[in-house]
């Protein structure tokens, strides 16, 4: 049986599949079982920031696997302690404590719970087109009806307001609001950047109303948008900052960075078996070192600006708009994106959708200029055909 047949036989069925079996990766390239290589602008849904099989991460994982793979947080651990120190040193001002978990949705889930503990309030204001994950709390904050409807009723007390509209946010936040949950740039929702006025206005509103500001940087974090944290573009300082995806170079991890307004935390109020495990912590330390030492945020800013300009010059009727920040790029089409994604794959470029009509590019930040140029040439060919 082929790989595809085998997976089709046993898979849960929850994922829409593409007809290719990926068996190897290096840098910004992946290879299928026939040995054909692809320029990977999916990058594991934006995970492979430092590139596939980054040697620094591979070495750290191998070494740690020989030393200690798992160690729950009821014990202290050398690599976890160093990772927490490193995260606190890199984080926006004041975010000095860390909760470690295993995915983006878990980071959001933890942030929602910590906001409720801190404020004693149960209501949450999130945004239309916002995406925060698939567990019941994070899903309650996620907007897309097709993700939500099969699971309703979800948690009570969640409201969705138009993104980038400060008046709508002001009208929605009241004395029952425990948290406002925002992305700096909406990813799944179509690559929509929040304005400085909106984001700083949200921060001020939270300070005044007693709600906590949760910023979800699961997709934008760790250099993706051209800064280590997209918050840095605006001097935005949230109470809770969610990270995941590329933090451990491809090894599953999530993290919540917490500011001084997060309080009322007693031992036992939250937890997860694998949180802060030594293997993921070692991988994250290596990935963070690599990101900082190689200035991946700077590389992302430069390469992203080049790609935006290059893609913006494509003369194709089907393109409505090209937008993005760093190497988080959306090409909004006048038609459905899926058929174009299929053709791009046939032409050797893997890309993502973001909503029905946006082609999204989240390549590894280490992508070579040559591969980026080749990806853009292919996109031009496919969109002008
Ligand atoms: C902004 C944002 N938050 C949360 C999540 C959920 O992360 P995970 O799929 O690791 O649960 C995602 C995933 O794409 C995301 O983009």
Tab-separated table of C-alpha atoms and ligand atoms in Angstrom:
chain	number	residue	atom	x	y	z
A	1	UNK	CA	0.000	0.000	0.000
A	2	UNK	CA	1.297	3.502	-0.786
A	3	UNK	CA	1.805	6.105	1.951
A	4	UNK	CA	-1.290	7.949	0.742
A	5	UNK	CA	-3.440	4.806	0.725
A	6	UNK	CA	-2.198	3.800	4.173
A	7	UNK	CA	-2.999	7.205	5.680
A	8	UNK	CA	-6.358	7.339	3.942
A	9	UNK	CA	-7.199	3.981	5.486
A	10	UNK	CA	-6.413	5.011	9.077
A	11	UNK	CA	-6.632	8.794	9.328
A	12	UNK	CA	-9.317	10.354	11.519
A	13	UNK	CA	-10.622	12.249	8.521
A	14	UNK	CA	-10.570	15.703	10.145
A	15	UNK	CA	-7.946	17.125	7.767
A	16	UNK	CA	-8.462	18.180	4.160
A	17	UNK	CA	-5.571	16.373	2.436
A	18	UNK	CA	-3.298	17.262	-0.456
A	19	UNK	CA	-2.193	14.420	-2.739
A	20	UNK	CA	1.480	14.376	-1.818
A	21	UNK	CA	3.529	12.449	0.760
A	22	UNK	CA	6.305	14.592	2.239
A	23	UNK	CA	9.177	12.507	3.570
A	24	UNK	CA	12.129	14.861	4.112
A	25	UNK	CA	12.962	18.516	4.696
A	26	UNK	CA	15.985	20.803	4.744
A	27	UNK	CA	15.908	24.597	5.105
A	28	UNK	CA	13.003	25.952	3.067
A	29	UNK	CA	12.684	22.808	0.917
A	30	UNK	CA	10.778	19.564	1.416
A	31	UNK	CA	10.860	16.406	-0.702
A	32	UNK	CA	8.116	13.955	-1.606
A	33	UNK	CA	8.483	10.173	-1.775
A	34	UNK	CA	9.474	10.345	-5.466
A	35	UNK	CA	12.339	12.687	-4.596
A	36	UNK	CA	10.685	15.812	-6.033
A	37	UNK	CA	11.537	18.971	-4.116
A	38	UNK	CA	9.138	21.813	-3.220
A	39	UNK	CA	9.709	25.356	-1.970
A	40	UNK	CA	7.844	25.179	1.305
A	41	UNK	CA	5.780	28.296	1.986
A	42	UNK	CA	3.534	26.213	4.258
A	43	UNK	CA	6.417	25.385	6.609
A	44	UNK	CA	4.253	23.201	8.843
A	45	UNK	CA	1.626	25.981	9.155
A	46	UNK	CA	4.355	28.541	9.862
A	47	UNK	CA	6.309	26.343	12.277
A	48	UNK	CA	9.610	25.867	10.436
A	49	UNK	CA	10.881	29.401	11.081
A	50	UNK	CA	14.518	28.262	11.469
A	51	UNK	CA	14.142	25.892	8.488
A	52	UNK	CA	13.445	22.194	8.368
A	53	UNK	CA	15.954	20.066	10.261
A	54	UNK	CA	17.954	23.095	11.364
A	55	UNK	CA	21.317	21.587	12.421
A	56	UNK	CA	21.426	23.560	15.706
A	57	UNK	CA	18.003	22.210	16.694
A	58	UNK	CA	18.829	18.686	15.513
A	59	UNK	CA	22.027	18.653	17.616
A	60	UNK	CA	20.220	19.985	20.700
A	61	UNK	CA	17.417	17.425	20.345
A	62	UNK	CA	19.846	14.522	19.864
A	63	UNK	CA	21.961	15.556	22.831
A	64	UNK	CA	18.951	16.115	25.089
A	65	UNK	CA	17.369	12.816	24.000
A	66	UNK	CA	20.462	11.068	25.350
A	67	UNK	CA	20.252	13.004	28.639
A	68	UNK	CA	16.601	13.433	29.713
A	69	UNK	CA	13.519	13.542	27.493
A	70	UNK	CA	10.755	14.188	29.970
A	71	UNK	CA	10.511	15.875	33.335
A	72	UNK	CA	7.234	17.322	34.630
A	73	UNK	CA	7.129	20.768	36.164
A	74	UNK	CA	6.601	19.409	39.667
A	75	UNK	CA	10.396	18.982	39.576
A	76	UNK	CA	12.960	21.609	38.664
A	77	UNK	CA	14.986	21.083	35.488
A	78	UNK	CA	18.143	22.706	34.111
A	79	UNK	CA	17.095	23.269	30.482
A	80	UNK	CA	13.574	24.407	31.377
A	81	UNK	CA	14.955	26.913	33.869
A	82	UNK	CA	17.288	28.313	31.182
A	83	UNK	CA	14.464	28.473	28.618
A	84	UNK	CA	12.239	30.444	31.007
A	85	UNK	CA	15.092	32.852	31.737
A	86	UNK	CA	15.722	33.305	27.998
A	87	UNK	CA	12.069	33.903	27.163
A	88	UNK	CA	11.724	36.473	29.941
A	89	UNK	CA	14.898	38.243	28.723
A	90	UNK	CA	13.605	38.465	25.137
A	91	UNK	CA	9.962	39.274	25.962
A	92	UNK	CA	8.346	42.719	25.833
A	93	UNK	CA	8.856	44.669	29.087
A	94	UNK	CA	7.333	43.260	32.224
A	95	UNK	CA	6.476	39.785	30.907
A	96	UNK	CA	8.654	37.937	33.380
A	97	UNK	CA	6.858	34.676	34.102
A	98	UNK	CA	6.220	31.735	31.799
A	99	UNK	CA	3.690	28.917	31.481
A	100	UNK	CA	4.880	26.193	29.111
A	101	UNK	CA	2.563	23.859	27.199
A	102	UNK	CA	2.481	21.989	23.912
A	103	UNK	CA	0.578	23.901	21.229
A	104	UNK	CA	-0.957	27.214	20.256
A	105	UNK	CA	-4.467	26.355	21.307
A	106	UNK	CA	-3.178	25.274	24.725
A	107	UNK	CA	-1.357	28.573	25.109
A	108	UNK	CA	-4.577	30.472	24.347
A	109	UNK	CA	-6.567	28.165	26.621
A	110	UNK	CA	-4.125	28.840	29.470
A	111	UNK	CA	-4.201	32.595	28.860
A	112	UNK	CA	-8.022	32.604	29.005
A	113	UNK	CA	-7.974	30.671	32.277
A	114	UNK	CA	-5.271	32.878	33.794
A	115	UNK	CA	-7.219	36.016	32.812
A	116	UNK	CA	-10.307	34.610	34.528
A	117	UNK	CA	-8.294	33.790	37.674
A	118	UNK	CA	-6.742	37.237	37.710
A	119	UNK	CA	-9.910	39.267	37.178
A	120	UNK	CA	-12.680	37.007	38.479
A	121	UNK	CA	-14.575	38.002	35.307
A	122	UNK	CA	-15.910	35.526	32.770
A	123	UNK	CA	-16.525	37.553	29.582
A	124	UNK	CA	-14.062	37.714	26.686
A	125	UNK	CA	-14.021	40.049	23.707
A	126	UNK	CA	-12.376	38.626	20.569
A	127	UNK	CA	-12.558	39.649	16.924
A	128	UNK	CA	-14.280	38.725	13.708
A	129	UNK	CA	-11.886	36.712	11.507
A	130	UNK	CA	-9.747	35.979	14.572
A	131	UNK	CA	-8.289	32.467	14.896
A	132	UNK	CA	-7.034	31.097	18.200
A	133	UNK	CA	-7.223	27.299	17.996
A	134	UNK	CA	-9.564	24.337	18.229
A	135	UNK	CA	-9.956	23.396	21.900
A	136	UNK	CA	-13.270	24.514	23.366
A	137	UNK	CA	-12.042	27.731	25.031
A	138	UNK	CA	-9.825	28.844	22.150
A	139	UNK	CA	-12.566	27.814	19.712
A	140	UNK	CA	-15.044	29.988	21.589
A	141	UNK	CA	-12.708	32.904	20.818
A	142	UNK	CA	-12.250	31.828	17.187
A	143	UNK	CA	-14.653	33.473	14.765
A	144	UNK	CA	-15.011	31.250	11.693
A	145	UNK	CA	-18.542	29.771	11.822
A	146	UNK	CA	-17.568	26.556	10.033
A	147	UNK	CA	-15.083	25.737	12.821
A	148	UNK	CA	-17.524	26.683	15.586
A	149	UNK	CA	-20.960	25.541	14.531
A	150	UNK	CA	-20.481	21.746	14.800
A	151	UNK	CA	-19.517	22.229	18.469
A	152	UNK	CA	-22.073	24.694	19.731
A	153	UNK	CA	-22.952	25.533	22.412
A	154	UNK	CA	-19.439	26.802	23.118
A	155	UNK	CA	-18.383	28.732	26.229
A	156	UNK	CA	-20.790	31.529	27.176
A	157	UNK	CA	-19.620	35.134	27.486
A	158	UNK	CA	-17.550	35.410	24.277
A	159	UNK	CA	-18.231	38.295	21.872
A	160	UNK	CA	-16.725	38.961	18.445
A	161	UNK	CA	-16.298	42.526	17.234
A	162	UNK	CA	-14.926	43.817	13.892
A	163	UNK	CA	-11.105	43.820	13.873
A	164	UNK	CA	-9.244	47.124	13.681
A	165	UNK	CA	-12.266	49.069	14.914
A	166	UNK	CA	-11.519	50.732	18.242
A	167	UNK	CA	-15.030	52.116	18.700
A	168	UNK	CA	-16.517	48.623	18.347
A	169	UNK	CA	-14.040	47.368	20.952
A	170	UNK	CA	-14.865	50.246	23.309
A	171	UNK	CA	-18.570	49.460	22.996
A	172	UNK	CA	-18.040	45.778	23.734
A	173	UNK	CA	-15.752	46.016	26.783
A	174	UNK	CA	-17.519	46.510	30.122
A	175	UNK	CA	-17.096	45.689	33.808
A	176	UNK	CA	-17.722	41.984	33.107
A	177	UNK	CA	-14.922	41.712	30.542
A	178	UNK	CA	-12.038	39.623	31.868
A	179	UNK	CA	-9.986	39.569	28.669
A	180	UNK	CA	-9.598	41.117	25.250
A	181	UNK	CA	-7.938	38.645	22.880
A	182	UNK	CA	-6.266	39.926	19.701
A	183	UNK	CA	-3.754	38.985	17.021
A	184	UNK	CA	-1.331	41.734	15.941
A	185	UNK	CA	-1.770	40.519	12.371
A	186	UNK	CA	-4.695	38.165	11.783
A	187	UNK	CA	-3.260	35.060	10.135
A	188	UNK	CA	-5.960	32.536	9.290
A	189	UNK	CA	-8.388	35.446	8.921
A	190	UNK	CA	-6.608	36.702	5.795
A	191	UNK	CA	-3.311	38.419	6.810
A	192	UNK	CA	-4.878	41.619	8.188
A	193	UNK	CA	-2.565	43.870	10.190
A	194	UNK	CA	-3.922	45.754	13.194
A	195	UNK	CA	-3.168	49.478	13.219
A	196	UNK	CA	-0.980	51.012	15.916
A	197	UNK	CA	-3.859	53.182	17.082
A	198	UNK	CA	-6.141	50.149	17.406
A	199	UNK	CA	-3.681	47.942	19.278
A	200	UNK	CA	-2.445	50.631	21.663
A	201	UNK	CA	-6.058	51.753	22.122
A	202	UNK	CA	-6.958	48.181	23.118
A	203	UNK	CA	-4.106	48.164	25.638
A	204	UNK	CA	-5.311	51.431	27.180
A	205	UNK	CA	-8.903	50.227	27.232
A	206	UNK	CA	-7.860	47.085	29.116
A	207	UNK	CA	-5.871	49.109	31.654
A	208	UNK	CA	-8.864	51.376	32.268
A	209	UNK	CA	-11.516	48.664	32.419
A	210	UNK	CA	-9.620	46.105	34.482
A	211	UNK	CA	-9.667	43.497	31.675
A	212	UNK	CA	-6.439	41.754	30.706
A	213	UNK	CA	-5.030	42.096	27.194
A	214	UNK	CA	-4.121	38.726	25.659
A	215	UNK	CA	-2.061	39.010	22.507
A	216	UNK	CA	-1.936	35.856	20.416
A	217	UNK	CA	1.461	35.769	18.687
A	218	UNK	CA	1.256	32.064	17.911
A	219	UNK	CA	1.588	32.875	14.206
A	220	UNK	CA	3.243	36.302	14.249
A	221	UNK	CA	5.839	35.553	16.929
A	222	UNK	CA	9.557	34.811	16.807
A	223	UNK	CA	10.510	36.851	13.764
A	224	UNK	CA	7.732	35.960	11.330
A	225	UNK	CA	6.658	39.593	10.794
A	226	UNK	CA	10.134	41.166	10.843
A	227	UNK	CA	10.412	41.738	14.612
A	228	UNK	CA	10.978	39.068	17.247
A	229	UNK	CA	7.450	39.842	18.469
A	230	UNK	CA	5.001	41.742	16.275
A	231	UNK	CA	4.085	43.695	19.459
A	232	UNK	CA	7.450	45.478	19.083
A	233	UNK	CA	6.215	47.396	16.021
A	234	UNK	CA	3.965	49.396	18.310
A	235	UNK	CA	5.553	49.147	21.759
A	236	UNK	CA	2.512	47.067	22.682
A	237	UNK	CA	2.757	45.430	26.110
A	238	UNK	CA	0.090	42.816	26.725
A	239	UNK	CA	-0.718	41.156	30.036
A	240	UNK	CA	-0.497	37.718	28.444
A	241	UNK	CA	1.437	36.829	25.277
A	242	UNK	CA	0.802	33.462	23.577
A	243	UNK	CA	3.516	31.700	21.589
A	244	UNK	CA	3.835	28.285	19.920
A	245	UNK	CA	4.565	27.202	16.318
A	246	UNK	CA	8.276	27.865	15.646
A	247	UNK	CA	9.391	28.313	19.240
A	248	UNK	CA	11.071	24.898	19.427
A	249	UNK	CA	12.207	24.611	15.796
A	250	UNK	CA	9.425	22.130	14.924
A	251	UNK	CA	9.176	20.214	18.202
A	252	UNK	CA	5.693	20.745	19.721
A	253	UNK	CA	5.613	23.528	22.316
A	254	UNK	CA	3.449	26.421	23.486
A	255	UNK	CA	4.169	29.210	25.929
A	256	UNK	CA	2.329	31.999	27.715
A	257	UNK	CA	4.374	34.958	28.907
A	258	UNK	CA	2.748	36.739	31.811
A	259	UNK	CA	2.887	40.306	33.097
A	260	UNK	CA	2.370	41.736	36.576
A	261	UNK	CA	-1.439	42.006	36.322
A	262	UNK	CA	-1.710	38.212	36.117
A	263	UNK	CA	-2.383	37.096	39.679
A	264	UNK	CA	-4.232	34.705	41.997
A	265	UNK	CA	-2.251	31.733	40.776
A	266	UNK	CA	-2.051	28.922	43.303
A	267	UNK	CA	-0.242	25.605	42.734
A	268	UNK	CA	-2.585	23.161	41.014
A	269	UNK	CA	-4.886	25.671	39.270
A	270	UNK	CA	-3.626	24.659	35.824
A	271	UNK	CA	-1.120	22.249	34.316
A	272	UNK	CA	-0.219	19.788	31.582
A	273	UNK	CA	1.834	16.571	31.644
A	274	UNK	CA	4.232	17.476	28.843
A	275	UNK	CA	4.515	21.204	29.624
A	276	UNK	CA	8.139	22.278	29.923
A	277	UNK	CA	9.490	18.840	28.972
A	278	UNK	CA	13.232	18.761	28.604
A	279	UNK	CA	13.293	17.745	24.946
A	280	UNK	CA	11.090	20.637	23.811
A	281	UNK	CA	12.907	23.028	26.155
A	282	UNK	CA	16.306	22.093	24.678
A	283	UNK	CA	14.934	22.467	21.150
A	284	UNK	CA	13.459	25.868	22.041
A	285	UNK	CA	16.704	27.129	23.546
A	286	UNK	CA	18.555	26.120	20.374
A	287	UNK	CA	15.884	27.645	18.116
A	288	UNK	CA	15.847	30.938	20.072
A	289	UNK	CA	19.646	31.163	19.955
A	290	UNK	CA	19.562	30.555	16.216
A	291	UNK	CA	16.822	33.156	15.660
A	292	UNK	CA	18.724	35.817	17.616
A	293	UNK	CA	22.260	35.014	16.428
A	294	UNK	CA	21.225	34.966	12.764
A	295	UNK	CA	18.910	37.971	13.072
A	296	UNK	CA	16.002	36.060	11.569
A	297	UNK	CA	13.617	38.955	12.344
A	298	UNK	CA	15.849	41.247	10.233
A	299	UNK	CA	16.063	38.623	7.478
A	300	UNK	CA	12.281	38.276	7.549
A	301	UNK	CA	11.815	42.047	7.283
A	302	UNK	CA	14.213	42.338	4.319
A	303	UNK	CA	13.049	39.274	2.411
A	304	UNK	CA	9.409	40.051	3.150
A	305	UNK	CA	9.714	43.620	1.857
A	306	UNK	CA	11.385	42.323	-1.313
A	307	UNK	CA	8.694	39.666	-1.862
A	308	UNK	CA	5.837	42.130	-1.229
A	309	UNK	CA	7.261	44.496	-3.812
A	310	UNK	CA	7.883	41.658	-6.314
A	311	UNK	CA	4.400	40.155	-5.882
A	312	UNK	CA	2.818	43.613	-5.915
A	313	UNK	CA	4.167	44.128	-9.455
A	314	UNK	CA	2.360	41.079	-10.865
A	315	UNK	CA	-0.231	42.168	-13.404
A	316	UNK	CA	-3.020	39.640	-12.966
A	317	UNK	CA	-6.751	40.294	-13.030
A	318	UNK	CA	-7.307	37.659	-10.398
A	319	UNK	CA	-5.273	39.562	-7.758
A	320	UNK	CA	-7.237	41.959	-5.577
A	321	UNK	CA	-4.447	42.883	-3.144
A	322	UNK	CA	-1.022	41.803	-1.941
A	323	UNK	CA	-0.341	42.572	1.727
A	324	UNK	CA	1.729	41.408	4.660
A	325	UNK	CA	4.403	42.091	7.199
A	326	UNK	CA	7.808	40.413	7.001
A	327	UNK	CA	7.483	36.882	5.690
A	328	UNK	CA	3.777	36.690	6.506
A	329	UNK	CA	2.244	37.448	3.151
A	330	UNK	CA	-1.301	37.283	1.814
A	331	UNK	CA	-2.338	37.484	-1.830
A	332	UNK	CA	-6.048	38.206	-1.892
A	333	UNK	CA	-7.726	36.898	-5.028
A	334	UNK	CA	-11.036	37.672	-6.689
A	335	UNK	CA	-11.678	33.920	-6.779
A	336	UNK	CA	-11.324	30.923	-4.505
A	337	UNK	CA	-7.704	30.214	-3.548
A	338	UNK	CA	-7.853	26.395	-3.468
A	339	UNK	CA	-7.493	25.685	-7.227
A	340	UNK	CA	-4.472	28.006	-7.354
A	341	UNK	CA	-2.908	26.280	-4.355
A	342	UNK	CA	-3.262	22.967	-6.179
A	343	UNK	CA	-1.595	24.328	-9.332
A	344	UNK	CA	1.165	25.929	-7.265
A	345	UNK	CA	1.886	22.544	-5.693
A	346	UNK	CA	2.071	20.934	-9.144
A	347	UNK	CA	4.553	23.677	-10.053
A	348	UNK	CA	6.695	23.001	-6.960
A	349	UNK	CA	5.525	25.648	-4.462
A	350	UNK	CA	3.558	24.790	-1.318
A	351	UNK	CA	1.336	27.581	0.006
A	352	UNK	CA	-1.593	27.976	2.402
A	353	UNK	CA	-5.061	29.469	2.240
A	354	UNK	CA	-6.195	32.160	4.704
A	355	UNK	CA	-9.962	32.243	4.415
A	356	UNK	CA	-11.534	31.302	1.068
A	357	UNK	CA	-9.805	33.779	-1.247
A	358	UNK	CA	-6.352	34.492	0.187
A	359	UNK	CA	-3.156	32.624	-0.765
A	360	UNK	CA	-0.885	32.831	2.281
A	361	UNK	CA	2.893	32.441	2.296
A	362	UNK	CA	4.665	31.524	5.546
A	363	UNK	CA	8.084	30.337	4.344
A	364	UNK	CA	10.936	29.529	6.719
A	365	UNK	CA	12.724	32.781	7.556
A	366	UNK	CA	15.959	31.162	6.352
A	367	UNK	CA	14.613	30.794	2.795
A	368	UNK	CA	17.329	31.707	0.302
A	369	UNK	CA	16.841	34.727	-1.926
A	370	UNK	CA	16.996	32.373	-4.888
A	371	UNK	CA	14.184	30.143	-3.585
A	372	UNK	CA	12.084	33.165	-2.682
A	373	UNK	CA	12.553	34.587	-6.172
A	374	UNK	CA	11.697	31.209	-7.706
A	375	UNK	CA	8.552	30.968	-5.558
A	376	UNK	CA	7.478	34.468	-6.677
A	377	UNK	CA	8.169	33.636	-10.354
A	378	UNK	CA	6.038	30.491	-10.024
A	379	UNK	CA	3.233	32.427	-8.338
A	380	UNK	CA	3.301	34.975	-11.170
A	381	UNK	CA	3.157	32.210	-13.782
A	382	UNK	CA	0.242	30.478	-12.038
A	383	UNK	CA	-1.774	33.632	-11.360
A	384	UNK	CA	-1.352	35.031	-14.868
A	385	UNK	CA	-2.023	31.741	-16.738
B	1	LIG	C1	-2.964	32.987	15.848
B	1	LIG	C2	-3.109	31.534	16.170
B	1	LIG	N1	-3.469	31.174	17.412
B	1	LIG	C3	-3.601	29.890	17.751
B	1	LIG	C4	-3.395	28.878	16.849
B	1	LIG	C5	-3.564	27.447	17.262
B	1	LIG	O1	-2.335	26.808	17.308
B	1	LIG	P1	-2.248	25.209	17.308
B	1	LIG	O2	-2.685	24.755	15.944
B	1	LIG	O3	-0.801	24.927	17.621
B	1	LIG	O4	-3.154	24.721	18.367
B	1	LIG	C6	-3.010	29.205	15.535
B	1	LIG	C7	-2.783	28.151	14.540
B	1	LIG	O5	-2.661	28.364	13.378
B	1	LIG	C8	-2.875	30.573	15.200
B	1	LIG	O6	-2.517	30.942	13.958
